[in-house]
Amino acid sequence: MKITNNGDRRAIYQVDVRITGPGGFEATAHVKTTVVGLYPGTSWPTELTVRDPGKPVPEHPFVSIEKNTKQELQS
């Protein structure tokens, strides 16, 4: 997953990603770019690991973005 700031101000992003699959697999991952915020035109690559205890990891999961929040910072 890659988060890109297409705006014209530095910003912090918070994203909730939902992963579901066969066998009842269901998990939500939370990502927040809080270090210094993303400067305009930059990206933040993110690798997520999620688990649903007792459920097998789906070979072909369904991934959706549940929430995407952007907080612009003052320069």
C-alpha angles and dihedrals in degrees: 000000000000125000114205127191106220092170129095097244133063110264145182117225129203116192130181113203121194121206122191135167148154119312093040097291108167128162140149125213124199122210126186126179096208105142099093101326125252117289117225112285095015130116136212115211113211132188116201129202117192133176137189106200113238094011125103117245107253117242091216108025126188109238124194136170108238098180136007117186124182123195114190116214129217114247 
